[in-house]
XYZ file of N, CA and C in Angstrom:
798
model
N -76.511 -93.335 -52.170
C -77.357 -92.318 -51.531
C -76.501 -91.377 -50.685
N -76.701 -90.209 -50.579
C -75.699 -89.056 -49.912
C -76.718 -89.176 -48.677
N -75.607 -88.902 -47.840
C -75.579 -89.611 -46.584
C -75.434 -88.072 -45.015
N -74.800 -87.162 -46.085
C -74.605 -85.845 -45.737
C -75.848 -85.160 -45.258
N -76.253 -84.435 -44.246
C -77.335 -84.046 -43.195
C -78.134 -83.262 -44.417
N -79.743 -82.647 -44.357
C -79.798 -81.827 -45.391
C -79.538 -80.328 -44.866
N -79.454 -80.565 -43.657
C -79.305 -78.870 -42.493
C -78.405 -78.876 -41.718
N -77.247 -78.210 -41.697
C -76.593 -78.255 -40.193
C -76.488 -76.526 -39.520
N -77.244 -76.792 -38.681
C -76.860 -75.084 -37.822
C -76.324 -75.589 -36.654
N -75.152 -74.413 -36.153
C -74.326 -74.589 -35.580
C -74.055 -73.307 -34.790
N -74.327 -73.416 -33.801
C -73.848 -71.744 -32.840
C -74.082 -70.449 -33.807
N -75.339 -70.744 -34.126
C -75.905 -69.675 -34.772
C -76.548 -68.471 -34.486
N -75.933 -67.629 -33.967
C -77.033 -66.304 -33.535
C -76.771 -64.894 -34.879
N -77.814 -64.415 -34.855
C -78.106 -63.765 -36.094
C -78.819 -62.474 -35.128
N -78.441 -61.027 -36.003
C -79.019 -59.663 -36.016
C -79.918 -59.094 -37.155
N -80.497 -58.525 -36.655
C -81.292 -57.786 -37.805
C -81.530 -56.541 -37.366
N -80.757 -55.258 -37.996
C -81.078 -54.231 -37.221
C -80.921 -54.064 -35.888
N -79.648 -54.663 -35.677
C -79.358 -54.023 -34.234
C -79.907 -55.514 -33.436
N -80.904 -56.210 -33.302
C -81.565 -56.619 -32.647
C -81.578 -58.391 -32.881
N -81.394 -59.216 -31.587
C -80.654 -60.482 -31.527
C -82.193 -60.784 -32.136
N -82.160 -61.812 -33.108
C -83.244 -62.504 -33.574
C -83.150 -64.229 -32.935
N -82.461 -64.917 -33.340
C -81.822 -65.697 -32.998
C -80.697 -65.938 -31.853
N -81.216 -67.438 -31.135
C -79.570 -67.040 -30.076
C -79.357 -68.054 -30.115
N -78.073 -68.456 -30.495
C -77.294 -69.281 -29.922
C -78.292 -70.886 -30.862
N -78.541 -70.908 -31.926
C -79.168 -71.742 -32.514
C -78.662 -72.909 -33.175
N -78.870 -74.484 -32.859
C -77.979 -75.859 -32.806
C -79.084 -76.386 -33.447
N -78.934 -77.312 -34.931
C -80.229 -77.797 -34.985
C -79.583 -78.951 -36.543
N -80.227 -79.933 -36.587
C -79.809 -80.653 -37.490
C -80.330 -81.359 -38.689
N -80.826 -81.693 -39.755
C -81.953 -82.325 -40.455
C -81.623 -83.220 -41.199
N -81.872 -84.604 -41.102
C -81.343 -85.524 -42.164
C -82.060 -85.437 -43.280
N -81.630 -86.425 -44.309
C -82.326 -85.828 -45.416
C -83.183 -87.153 -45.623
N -84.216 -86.731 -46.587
C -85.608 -87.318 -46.436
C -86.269 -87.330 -45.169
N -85.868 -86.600 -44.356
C -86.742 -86.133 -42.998
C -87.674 -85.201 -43.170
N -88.853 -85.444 -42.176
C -89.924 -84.371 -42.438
C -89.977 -83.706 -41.147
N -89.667 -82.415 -41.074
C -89.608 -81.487 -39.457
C -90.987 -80.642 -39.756
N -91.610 -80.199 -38.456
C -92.156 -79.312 -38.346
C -91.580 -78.098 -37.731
N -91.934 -76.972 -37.795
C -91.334 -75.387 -37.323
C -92.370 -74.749 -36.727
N -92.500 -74.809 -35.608
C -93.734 -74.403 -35.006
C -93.684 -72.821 -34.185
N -94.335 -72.211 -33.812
C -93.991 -71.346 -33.088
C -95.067 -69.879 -33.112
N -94.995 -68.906 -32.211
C -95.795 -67.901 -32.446
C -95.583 -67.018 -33.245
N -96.137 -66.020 -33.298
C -95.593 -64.136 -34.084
C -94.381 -64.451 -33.274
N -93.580 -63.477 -33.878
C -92.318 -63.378 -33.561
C -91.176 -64.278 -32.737
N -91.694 -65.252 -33.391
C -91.269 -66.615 -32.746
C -89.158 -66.558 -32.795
N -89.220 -66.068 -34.364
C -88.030 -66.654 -35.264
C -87.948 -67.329 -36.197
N -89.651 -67.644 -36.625
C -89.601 -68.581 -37.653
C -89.093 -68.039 -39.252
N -89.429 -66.498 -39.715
C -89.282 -66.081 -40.917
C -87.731 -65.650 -40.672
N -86.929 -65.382 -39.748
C -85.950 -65.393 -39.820
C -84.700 -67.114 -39.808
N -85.203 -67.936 -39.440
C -84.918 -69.008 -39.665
C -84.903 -69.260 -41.001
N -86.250 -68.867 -41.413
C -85.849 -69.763 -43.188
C -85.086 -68.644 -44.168
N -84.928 -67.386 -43.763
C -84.078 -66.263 -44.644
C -82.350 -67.202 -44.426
N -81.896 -67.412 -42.978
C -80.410 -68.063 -42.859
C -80.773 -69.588 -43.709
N -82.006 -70.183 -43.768
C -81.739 -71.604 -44.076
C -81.059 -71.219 -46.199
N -81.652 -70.098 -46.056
C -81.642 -69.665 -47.739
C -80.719 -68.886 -48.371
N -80.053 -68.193 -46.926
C -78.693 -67.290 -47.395
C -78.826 -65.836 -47.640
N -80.010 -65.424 -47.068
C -80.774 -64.241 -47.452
C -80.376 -63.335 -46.030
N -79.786 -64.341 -44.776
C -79.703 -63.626 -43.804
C -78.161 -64.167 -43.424
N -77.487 -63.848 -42.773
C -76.204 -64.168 -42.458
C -76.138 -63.981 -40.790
N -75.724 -65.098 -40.111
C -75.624 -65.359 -38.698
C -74.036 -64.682 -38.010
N -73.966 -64.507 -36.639
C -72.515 -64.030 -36.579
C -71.236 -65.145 -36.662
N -70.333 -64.222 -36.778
C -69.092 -65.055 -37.144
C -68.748 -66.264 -36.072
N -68.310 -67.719 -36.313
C -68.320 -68.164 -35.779
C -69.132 -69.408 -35.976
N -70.686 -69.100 -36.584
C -71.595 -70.100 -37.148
C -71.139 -70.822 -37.899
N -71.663 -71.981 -37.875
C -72.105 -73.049 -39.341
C -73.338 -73.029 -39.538
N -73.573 -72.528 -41.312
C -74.784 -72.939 -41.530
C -74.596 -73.858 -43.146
N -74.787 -75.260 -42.743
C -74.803 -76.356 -44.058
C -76.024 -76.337 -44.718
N -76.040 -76.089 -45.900
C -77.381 -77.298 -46.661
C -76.749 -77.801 -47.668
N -77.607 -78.887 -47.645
C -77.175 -80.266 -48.397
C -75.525 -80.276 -48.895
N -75.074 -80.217 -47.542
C -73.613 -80.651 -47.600
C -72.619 -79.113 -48.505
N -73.407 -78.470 -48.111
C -72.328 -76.982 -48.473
C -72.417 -76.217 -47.423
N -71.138 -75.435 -47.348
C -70.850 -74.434 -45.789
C -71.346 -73.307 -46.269
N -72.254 -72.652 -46.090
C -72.553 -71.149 -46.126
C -71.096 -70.568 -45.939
N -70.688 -69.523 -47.236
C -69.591 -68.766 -46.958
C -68.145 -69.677 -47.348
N -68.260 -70.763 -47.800
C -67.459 -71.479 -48.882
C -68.086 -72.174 -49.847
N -68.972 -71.731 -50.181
C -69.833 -72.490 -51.590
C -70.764 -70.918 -52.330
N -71.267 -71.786 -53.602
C -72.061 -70.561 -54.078
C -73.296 -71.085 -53.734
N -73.952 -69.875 -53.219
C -75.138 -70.014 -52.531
C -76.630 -69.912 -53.550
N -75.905 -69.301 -54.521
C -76.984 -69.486 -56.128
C -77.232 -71.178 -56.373
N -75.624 -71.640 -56.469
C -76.144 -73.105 -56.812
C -77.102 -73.601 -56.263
N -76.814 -73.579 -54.856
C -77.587 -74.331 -53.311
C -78.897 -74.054 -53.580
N -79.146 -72.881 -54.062
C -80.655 -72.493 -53.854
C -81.443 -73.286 -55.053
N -80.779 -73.892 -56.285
C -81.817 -74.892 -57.204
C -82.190 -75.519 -56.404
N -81.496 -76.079 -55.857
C -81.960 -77.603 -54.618
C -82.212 -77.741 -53.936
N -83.186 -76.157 -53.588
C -83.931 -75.784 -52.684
C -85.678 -74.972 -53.126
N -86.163 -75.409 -52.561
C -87.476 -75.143 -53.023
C -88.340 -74.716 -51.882
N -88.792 -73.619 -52.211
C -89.382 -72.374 -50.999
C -90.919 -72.382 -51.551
N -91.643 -72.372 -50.433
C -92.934 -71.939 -51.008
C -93.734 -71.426 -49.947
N -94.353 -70.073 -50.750
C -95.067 -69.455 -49.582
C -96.020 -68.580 -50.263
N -96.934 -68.243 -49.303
C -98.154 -67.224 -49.853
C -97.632 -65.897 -50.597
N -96.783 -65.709 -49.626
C -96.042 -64.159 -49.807
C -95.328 -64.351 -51.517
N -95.331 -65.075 -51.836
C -95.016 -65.176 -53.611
C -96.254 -64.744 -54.544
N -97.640 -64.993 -53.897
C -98.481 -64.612 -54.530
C -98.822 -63.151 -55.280
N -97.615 -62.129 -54.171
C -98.084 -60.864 -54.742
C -97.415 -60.520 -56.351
N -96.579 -61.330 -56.679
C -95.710 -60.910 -58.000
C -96.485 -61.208 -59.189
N -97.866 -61.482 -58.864
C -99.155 -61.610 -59.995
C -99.483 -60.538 -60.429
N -99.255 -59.818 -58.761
C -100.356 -58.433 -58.892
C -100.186 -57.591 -59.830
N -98.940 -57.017 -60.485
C -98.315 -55.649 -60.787
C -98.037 -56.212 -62.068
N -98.559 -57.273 -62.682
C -98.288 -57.055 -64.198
C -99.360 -57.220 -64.903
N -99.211 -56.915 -66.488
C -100.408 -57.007 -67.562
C -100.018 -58.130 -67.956
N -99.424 -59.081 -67.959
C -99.528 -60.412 -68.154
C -100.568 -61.530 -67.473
N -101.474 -61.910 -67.749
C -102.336 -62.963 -67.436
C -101.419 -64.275 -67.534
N -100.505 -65.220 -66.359
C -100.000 -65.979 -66.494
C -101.153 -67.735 -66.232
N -101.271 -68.309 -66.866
C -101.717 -69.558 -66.711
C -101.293 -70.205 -65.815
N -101.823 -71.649 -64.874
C -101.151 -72.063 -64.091
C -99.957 -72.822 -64.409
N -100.073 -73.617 -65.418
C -98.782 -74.488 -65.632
C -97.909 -73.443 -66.285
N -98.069 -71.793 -66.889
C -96.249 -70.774 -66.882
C -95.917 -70.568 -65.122
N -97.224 -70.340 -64.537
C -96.098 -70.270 -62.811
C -95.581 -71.667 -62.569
N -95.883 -72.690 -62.809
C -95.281 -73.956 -62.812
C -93.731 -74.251 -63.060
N -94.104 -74.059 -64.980
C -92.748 -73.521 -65.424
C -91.534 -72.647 -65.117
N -91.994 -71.159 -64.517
C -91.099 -70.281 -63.927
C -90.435 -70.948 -63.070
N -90.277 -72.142 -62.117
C -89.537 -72.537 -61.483
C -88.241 -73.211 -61.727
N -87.955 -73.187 -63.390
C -87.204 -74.246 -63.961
C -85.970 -73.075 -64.224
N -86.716 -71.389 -64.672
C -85.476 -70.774 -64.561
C -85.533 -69.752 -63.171
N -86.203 -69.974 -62.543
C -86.196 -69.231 -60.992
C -86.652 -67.819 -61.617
N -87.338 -67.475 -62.065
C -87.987 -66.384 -62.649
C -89.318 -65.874 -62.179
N -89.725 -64.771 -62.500
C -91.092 -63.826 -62.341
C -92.096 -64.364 -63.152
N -93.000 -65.132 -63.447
C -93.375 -65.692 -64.600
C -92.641 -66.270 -65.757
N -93.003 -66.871 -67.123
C -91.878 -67.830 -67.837
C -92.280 -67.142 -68.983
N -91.026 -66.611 -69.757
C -90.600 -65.644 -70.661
C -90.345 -66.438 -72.260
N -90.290 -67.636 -72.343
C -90.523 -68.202 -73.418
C -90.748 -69.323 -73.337
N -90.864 -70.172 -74.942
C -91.731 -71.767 -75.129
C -90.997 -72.838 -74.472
N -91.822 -73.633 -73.448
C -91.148 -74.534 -73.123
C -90.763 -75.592 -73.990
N -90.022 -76.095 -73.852
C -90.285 -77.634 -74.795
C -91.327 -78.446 -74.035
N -91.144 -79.707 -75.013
C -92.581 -80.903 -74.905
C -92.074 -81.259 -73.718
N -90.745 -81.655 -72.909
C -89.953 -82.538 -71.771
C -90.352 -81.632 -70.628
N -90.362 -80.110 -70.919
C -90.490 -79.168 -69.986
C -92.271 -78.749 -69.465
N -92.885 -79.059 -70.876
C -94.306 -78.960 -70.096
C -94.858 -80.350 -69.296
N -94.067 -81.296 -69.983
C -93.976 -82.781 -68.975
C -93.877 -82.375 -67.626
N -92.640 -82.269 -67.247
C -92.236 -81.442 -66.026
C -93.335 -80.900 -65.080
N -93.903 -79.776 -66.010
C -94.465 -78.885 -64.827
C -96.156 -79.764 -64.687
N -96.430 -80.438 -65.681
C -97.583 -81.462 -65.503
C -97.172 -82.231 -64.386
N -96.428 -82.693 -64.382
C -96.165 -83.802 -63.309
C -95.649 -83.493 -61.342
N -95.074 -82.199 -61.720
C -95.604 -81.187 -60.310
C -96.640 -80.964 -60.147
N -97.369 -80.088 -61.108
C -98.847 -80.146 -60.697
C -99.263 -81.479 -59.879
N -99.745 -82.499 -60.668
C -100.112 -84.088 -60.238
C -99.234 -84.228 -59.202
N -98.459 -83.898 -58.670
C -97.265 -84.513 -57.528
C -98.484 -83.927 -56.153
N -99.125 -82.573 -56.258
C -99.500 -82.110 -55.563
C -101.058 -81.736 -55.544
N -101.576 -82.700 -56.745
C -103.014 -82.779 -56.992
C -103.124 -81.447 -57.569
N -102.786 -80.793 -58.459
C -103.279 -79.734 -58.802
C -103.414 -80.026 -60.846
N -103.099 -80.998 -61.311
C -102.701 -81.138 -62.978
C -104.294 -80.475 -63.371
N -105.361 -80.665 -62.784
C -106.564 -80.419 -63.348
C -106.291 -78.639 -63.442
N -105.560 -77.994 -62.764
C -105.667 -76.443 -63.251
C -104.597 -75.808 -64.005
N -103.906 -76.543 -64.532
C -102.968 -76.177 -65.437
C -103.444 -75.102 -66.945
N -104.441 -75.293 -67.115
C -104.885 -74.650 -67.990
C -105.303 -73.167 -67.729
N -105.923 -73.273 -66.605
C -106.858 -71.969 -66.045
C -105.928 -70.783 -65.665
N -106.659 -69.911 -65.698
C -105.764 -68.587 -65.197
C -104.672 -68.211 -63.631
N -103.966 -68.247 -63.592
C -103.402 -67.997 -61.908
C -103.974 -67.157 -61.541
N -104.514 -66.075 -61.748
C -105.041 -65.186 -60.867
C -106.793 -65.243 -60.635
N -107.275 -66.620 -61.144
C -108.724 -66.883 -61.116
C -109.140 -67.847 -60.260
N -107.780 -68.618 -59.667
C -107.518 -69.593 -58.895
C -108.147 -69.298 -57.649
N -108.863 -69.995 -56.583
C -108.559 -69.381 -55.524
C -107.067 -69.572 -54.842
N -106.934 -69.059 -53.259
C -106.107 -68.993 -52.859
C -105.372 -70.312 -51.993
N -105.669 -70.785 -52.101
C -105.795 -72.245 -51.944
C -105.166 -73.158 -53.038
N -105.728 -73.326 -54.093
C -105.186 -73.417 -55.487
C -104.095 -72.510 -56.590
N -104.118 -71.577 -55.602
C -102.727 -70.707 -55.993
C -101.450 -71.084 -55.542
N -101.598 -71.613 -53.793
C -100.407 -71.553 -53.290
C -100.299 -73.353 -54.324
N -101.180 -74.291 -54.634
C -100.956 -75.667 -54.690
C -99.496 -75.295 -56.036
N -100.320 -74.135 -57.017
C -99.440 -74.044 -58.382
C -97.975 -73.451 -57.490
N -97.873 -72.526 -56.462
C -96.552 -71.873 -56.122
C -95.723 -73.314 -55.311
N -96.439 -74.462 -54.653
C -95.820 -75.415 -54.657
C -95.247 -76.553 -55.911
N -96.188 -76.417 -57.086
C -95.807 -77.038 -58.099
C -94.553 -76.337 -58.265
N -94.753 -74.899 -58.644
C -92.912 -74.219 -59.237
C -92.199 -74.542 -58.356
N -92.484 -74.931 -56.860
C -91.174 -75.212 -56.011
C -90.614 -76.525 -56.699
N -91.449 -77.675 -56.713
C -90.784 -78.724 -56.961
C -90.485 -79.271 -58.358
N -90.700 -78.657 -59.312
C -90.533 -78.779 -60.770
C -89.257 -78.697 -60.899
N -88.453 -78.390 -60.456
C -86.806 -78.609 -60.650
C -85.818 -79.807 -59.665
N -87.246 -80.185 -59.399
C -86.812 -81.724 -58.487
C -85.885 -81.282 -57.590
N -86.461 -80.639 -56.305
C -85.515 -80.060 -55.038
C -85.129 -80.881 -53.780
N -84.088 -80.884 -53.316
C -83.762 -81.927 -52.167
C -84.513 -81.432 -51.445
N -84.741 -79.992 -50.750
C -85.237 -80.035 -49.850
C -86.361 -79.146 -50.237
N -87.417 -79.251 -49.209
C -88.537 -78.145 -49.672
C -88.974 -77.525 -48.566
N -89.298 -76.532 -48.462
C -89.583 -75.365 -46.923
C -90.758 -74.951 -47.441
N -92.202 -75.398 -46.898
C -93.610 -74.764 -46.829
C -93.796 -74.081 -45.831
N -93.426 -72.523 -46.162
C -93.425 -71.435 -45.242
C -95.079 -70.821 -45.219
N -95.535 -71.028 -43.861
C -96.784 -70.510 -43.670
C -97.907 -70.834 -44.861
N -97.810 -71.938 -45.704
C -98.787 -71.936 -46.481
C -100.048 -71.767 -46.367
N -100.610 -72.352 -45.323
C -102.057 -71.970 -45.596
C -102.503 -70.840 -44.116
N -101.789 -69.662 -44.082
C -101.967 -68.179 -43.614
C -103.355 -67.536 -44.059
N -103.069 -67.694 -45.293
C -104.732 -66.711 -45.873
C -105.674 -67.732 -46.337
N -106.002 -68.741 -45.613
C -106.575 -69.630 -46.493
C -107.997 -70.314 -45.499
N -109.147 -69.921 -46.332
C -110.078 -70.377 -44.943
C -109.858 -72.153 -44.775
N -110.896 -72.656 -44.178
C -111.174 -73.622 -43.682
C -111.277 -75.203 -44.768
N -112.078 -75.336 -46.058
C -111.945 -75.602 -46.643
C -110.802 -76.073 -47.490
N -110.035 -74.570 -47.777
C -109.042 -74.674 -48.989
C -107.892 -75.136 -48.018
N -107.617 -74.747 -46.715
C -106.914 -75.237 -45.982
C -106.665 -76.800 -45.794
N -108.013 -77.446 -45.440
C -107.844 -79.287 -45.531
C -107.318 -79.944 -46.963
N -108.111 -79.240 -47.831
C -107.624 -79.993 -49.306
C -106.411 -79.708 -49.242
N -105.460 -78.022 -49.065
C -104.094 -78.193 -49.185
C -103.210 -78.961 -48.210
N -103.560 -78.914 -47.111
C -103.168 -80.149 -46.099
C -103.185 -81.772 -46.379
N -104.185 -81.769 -47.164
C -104.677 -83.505 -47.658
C -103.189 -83.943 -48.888
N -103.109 -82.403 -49.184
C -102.066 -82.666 -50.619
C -100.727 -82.669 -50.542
N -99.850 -81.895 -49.288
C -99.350 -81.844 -48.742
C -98.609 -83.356 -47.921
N -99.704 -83.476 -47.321
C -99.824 -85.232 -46.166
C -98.896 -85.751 -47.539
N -99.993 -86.350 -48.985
C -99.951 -86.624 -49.811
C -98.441 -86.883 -50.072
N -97.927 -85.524 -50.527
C -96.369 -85.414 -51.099
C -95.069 -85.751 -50.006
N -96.026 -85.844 -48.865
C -94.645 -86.036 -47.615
C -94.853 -88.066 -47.600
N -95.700 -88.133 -47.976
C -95.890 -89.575 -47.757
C -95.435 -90.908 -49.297
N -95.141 -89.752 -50.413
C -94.406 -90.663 -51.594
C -93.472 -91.345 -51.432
N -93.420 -92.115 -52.470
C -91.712 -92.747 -52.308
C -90.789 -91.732 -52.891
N -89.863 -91.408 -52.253
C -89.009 -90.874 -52.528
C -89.223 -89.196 -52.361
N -90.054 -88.872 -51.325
C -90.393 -87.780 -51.058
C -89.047 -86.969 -50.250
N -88.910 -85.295 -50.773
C -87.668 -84.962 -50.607
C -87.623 -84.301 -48.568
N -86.774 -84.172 -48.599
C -86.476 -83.384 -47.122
C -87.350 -82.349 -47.068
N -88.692 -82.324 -46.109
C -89.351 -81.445 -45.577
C -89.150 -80.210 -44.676
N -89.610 -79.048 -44.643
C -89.541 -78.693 -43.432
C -91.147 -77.591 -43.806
N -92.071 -77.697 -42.690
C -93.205 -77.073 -42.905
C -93.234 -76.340 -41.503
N -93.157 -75.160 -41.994
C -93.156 -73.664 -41.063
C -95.032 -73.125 -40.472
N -95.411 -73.293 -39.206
C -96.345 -72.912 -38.772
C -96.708 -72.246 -37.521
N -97.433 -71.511 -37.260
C -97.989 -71.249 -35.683
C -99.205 -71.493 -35.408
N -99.603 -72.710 -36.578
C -101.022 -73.502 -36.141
C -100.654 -74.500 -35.934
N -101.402 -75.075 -34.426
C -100.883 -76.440 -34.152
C -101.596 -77.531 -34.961
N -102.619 -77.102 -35.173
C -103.500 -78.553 -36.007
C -103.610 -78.268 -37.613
N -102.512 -77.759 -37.710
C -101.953 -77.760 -39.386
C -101.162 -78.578 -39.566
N -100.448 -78.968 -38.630
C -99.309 -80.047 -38.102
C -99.799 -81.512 -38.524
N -99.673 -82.045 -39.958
C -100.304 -83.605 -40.335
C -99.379 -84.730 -39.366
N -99.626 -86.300 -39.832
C -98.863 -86.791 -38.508
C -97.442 -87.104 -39.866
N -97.879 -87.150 -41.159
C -96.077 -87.171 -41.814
C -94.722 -86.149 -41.356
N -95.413 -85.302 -40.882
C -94.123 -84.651 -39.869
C -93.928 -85.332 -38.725
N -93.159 -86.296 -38.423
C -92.980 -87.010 -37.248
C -91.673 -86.647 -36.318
N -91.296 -84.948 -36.761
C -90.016 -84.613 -36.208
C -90.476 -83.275 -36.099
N -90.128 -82.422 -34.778
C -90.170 -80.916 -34.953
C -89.528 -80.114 -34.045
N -89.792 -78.647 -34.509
C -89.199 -77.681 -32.996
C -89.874 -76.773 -32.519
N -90.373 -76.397 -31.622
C -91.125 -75.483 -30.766
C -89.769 -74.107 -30.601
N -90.499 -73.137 -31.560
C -89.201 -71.660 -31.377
C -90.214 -70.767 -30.329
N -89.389 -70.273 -29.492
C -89.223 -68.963 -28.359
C -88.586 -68.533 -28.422
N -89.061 -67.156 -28.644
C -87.764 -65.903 -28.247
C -86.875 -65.817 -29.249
N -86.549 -66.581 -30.191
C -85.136 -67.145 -31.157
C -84.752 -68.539 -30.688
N -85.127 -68.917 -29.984
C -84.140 -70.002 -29.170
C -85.439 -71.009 -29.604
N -85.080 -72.552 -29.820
C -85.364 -73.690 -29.875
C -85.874 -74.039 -28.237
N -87.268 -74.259 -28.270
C -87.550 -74.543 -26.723
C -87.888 -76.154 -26.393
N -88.039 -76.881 -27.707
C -88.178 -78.243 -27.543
C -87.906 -78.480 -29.239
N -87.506 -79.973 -29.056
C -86.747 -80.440 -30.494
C -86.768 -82.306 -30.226
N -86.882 -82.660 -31.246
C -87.493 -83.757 -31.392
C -88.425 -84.587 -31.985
N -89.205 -85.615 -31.477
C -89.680 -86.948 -32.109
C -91.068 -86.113 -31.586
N -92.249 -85.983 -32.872
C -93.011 -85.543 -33.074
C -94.218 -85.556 -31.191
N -94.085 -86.626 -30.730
C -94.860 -87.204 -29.628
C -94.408 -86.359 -28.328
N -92.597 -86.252 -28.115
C -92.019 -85.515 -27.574
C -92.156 -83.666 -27.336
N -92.723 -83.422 -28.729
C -92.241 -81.939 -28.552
C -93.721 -81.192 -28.662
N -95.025 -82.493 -29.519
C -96.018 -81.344 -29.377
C -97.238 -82.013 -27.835
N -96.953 -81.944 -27.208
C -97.831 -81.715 -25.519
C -97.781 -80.496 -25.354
N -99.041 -81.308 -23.998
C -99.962 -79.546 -23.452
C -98.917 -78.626 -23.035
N -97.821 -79.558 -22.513
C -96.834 -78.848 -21.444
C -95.785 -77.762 -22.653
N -95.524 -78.695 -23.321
C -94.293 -77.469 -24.098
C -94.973 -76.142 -25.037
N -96.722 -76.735 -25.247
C -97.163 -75.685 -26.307
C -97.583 -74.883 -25.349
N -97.840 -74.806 -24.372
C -98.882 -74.234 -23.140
C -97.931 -72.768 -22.770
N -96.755 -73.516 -22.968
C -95.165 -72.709 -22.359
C -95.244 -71.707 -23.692
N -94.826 -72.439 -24.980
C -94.284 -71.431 -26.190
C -95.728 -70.713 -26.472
N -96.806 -70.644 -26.021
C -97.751 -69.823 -26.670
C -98.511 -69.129 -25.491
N -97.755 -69.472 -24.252
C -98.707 -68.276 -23.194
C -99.702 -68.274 -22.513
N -100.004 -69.598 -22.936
C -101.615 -70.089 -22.354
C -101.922 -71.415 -21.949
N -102.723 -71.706 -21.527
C -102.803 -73.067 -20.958
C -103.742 -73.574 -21.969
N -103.172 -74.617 -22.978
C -103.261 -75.324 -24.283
C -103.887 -77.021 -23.911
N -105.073 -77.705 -24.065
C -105.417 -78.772 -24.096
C -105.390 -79.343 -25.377
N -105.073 -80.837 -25.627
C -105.072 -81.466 -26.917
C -105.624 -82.438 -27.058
N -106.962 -82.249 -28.539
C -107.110 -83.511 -28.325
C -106.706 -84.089 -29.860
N -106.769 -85.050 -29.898
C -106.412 -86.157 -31.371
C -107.356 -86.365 -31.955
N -107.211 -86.068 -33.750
C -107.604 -86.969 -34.288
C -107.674 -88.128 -34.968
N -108.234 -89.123 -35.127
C -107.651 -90.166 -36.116
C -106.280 -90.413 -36.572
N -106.856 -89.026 -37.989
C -105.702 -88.916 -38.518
C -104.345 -88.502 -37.926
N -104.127 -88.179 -36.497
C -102.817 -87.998 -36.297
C -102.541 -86.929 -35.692
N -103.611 -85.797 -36.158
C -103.720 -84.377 -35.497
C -104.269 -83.950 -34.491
N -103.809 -83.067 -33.990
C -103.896 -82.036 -32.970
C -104.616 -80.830 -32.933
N -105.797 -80.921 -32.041
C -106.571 -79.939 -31.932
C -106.353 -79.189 -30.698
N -105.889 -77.830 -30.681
C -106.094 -77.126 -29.272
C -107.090 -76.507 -28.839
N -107.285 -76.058 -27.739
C -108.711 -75.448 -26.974
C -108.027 -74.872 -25.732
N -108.570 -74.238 -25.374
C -108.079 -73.242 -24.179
C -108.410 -74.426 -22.989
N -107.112 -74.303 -22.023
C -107.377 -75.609 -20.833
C -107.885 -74.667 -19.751
């Protein structure tokens, strides 16, 4: 078993346009760990996962590792198979074509990192994207149209293409953003689900809802400003006191059952 962290950031501060996004950012992830990424608008969170992906570049001086490669001595194409991104914001590449893609071709597209899937899979390859689907409760819509789906059942298929190429790590960026109430628990239920398998890969689930937060994330970080304002063992970092601080308001919590966190104005 590789033994190598699946994240290492290291004196990381990053620009965008002139303007410090990040400061001074230290942070570590073992692998088969499940983190949460918590934080407000303009927390740092969408700039966090652009450096976790190589899409953003930090100043000189940084380390940024995944799964045991140095950003800036490795190819960052490779790194990215063995990485698996999923987010709403993928949904728009439906919009702008005359292709009607099915759910199990967005499934498939993940095997060549593509815009939809451009030819016949084989029998091993529609295996594949069947068994992502089912990884994430979705095999029953493999047939149906992607764009007939709701949105809810869209992002489940844009998580199937994440993990159909069997990824060490997986980053659920803002998934359920556009998603009411409903489609939200089932994708949360499915989610819990995939963090709780055997052999479930290195998590990291990106939010600025606190009671999106299931209890299989038992590790997380509270972002301010760019900067990491609490980090740690799930019990440690989400209280009234540190969320009350990163969101501006005076935050009460109560529990449920299952593990979660409900806020209410204190």
């Amino acid at each position: 078993m590789d033994t190598t962290p699946a994240l290492v950031i290291r004196n990381a501060t990053l620009k965008l346009e002139g303007n410090e996004i990040l400061h001074d950012f230290n942070w570590e992830v073992g692998r088969g760990e499940h983190w949460f990424i918590l934080g407000p608008n303009g927390a740092g969170k969408t700039t966090l996962v652009k450096m976790i992906l190589g899409m953003a570049w930090p100043l000189f001086g940084a380390e940024v590792s995944v799964l045991g490669n140095r950003y800036g001595a490795c190819d960052i194409t490779e790194v990215r198979k063995k990485v698996a991104w999923a987010s709403p914001f993928l949904q728009a590449w439906t919009a702008d074509t005359s292709i009607r893609w099915k759910t199990i071709d967005v499934a498939l597209s993940g095997l060549d990192s593509t815009v939809g899937f451009y030819r016949k899979a084989s029998d091993a390859e529609m295996e594949l994207a069947l068994t992502a689907l089912d990884r994430i409760g979705a095999k029953h819509l493999a047939d149906r149209y992607f764009d007939r789906l709701s949105s809810g059942e869209q992002i489940k298929a844009l998580i199937a293409r994440a993990l159909i190429a069997k990824p060490e790590l997986v980053i659920l960026d803002e998934t359920c953003v556009y998603l009411d109430l409903k489609s939200r628990e089932y994708l949360l239920e499915a989610i819990d689900g995939l963090a709780k398998a055997e052999n479930s890969p290195t998590m990291l689930f990106i939010t600025q809802r606190i009671e999106e937060i299931t209890a299989s994330f038992d590790r997380g970080i509270i972002l301010g400003d760019g900067r990491i304002t609490s980090c740690g063992p799930r019990a440690d970092v989400l209280n009234e006191t540190n969320l009350s601080a990163a969101f501006g308001i005076p935050i009460k919590l109560y529990p449920r059952p299952d593990g979660r966190l409900w806020p209410v104005l204190g």
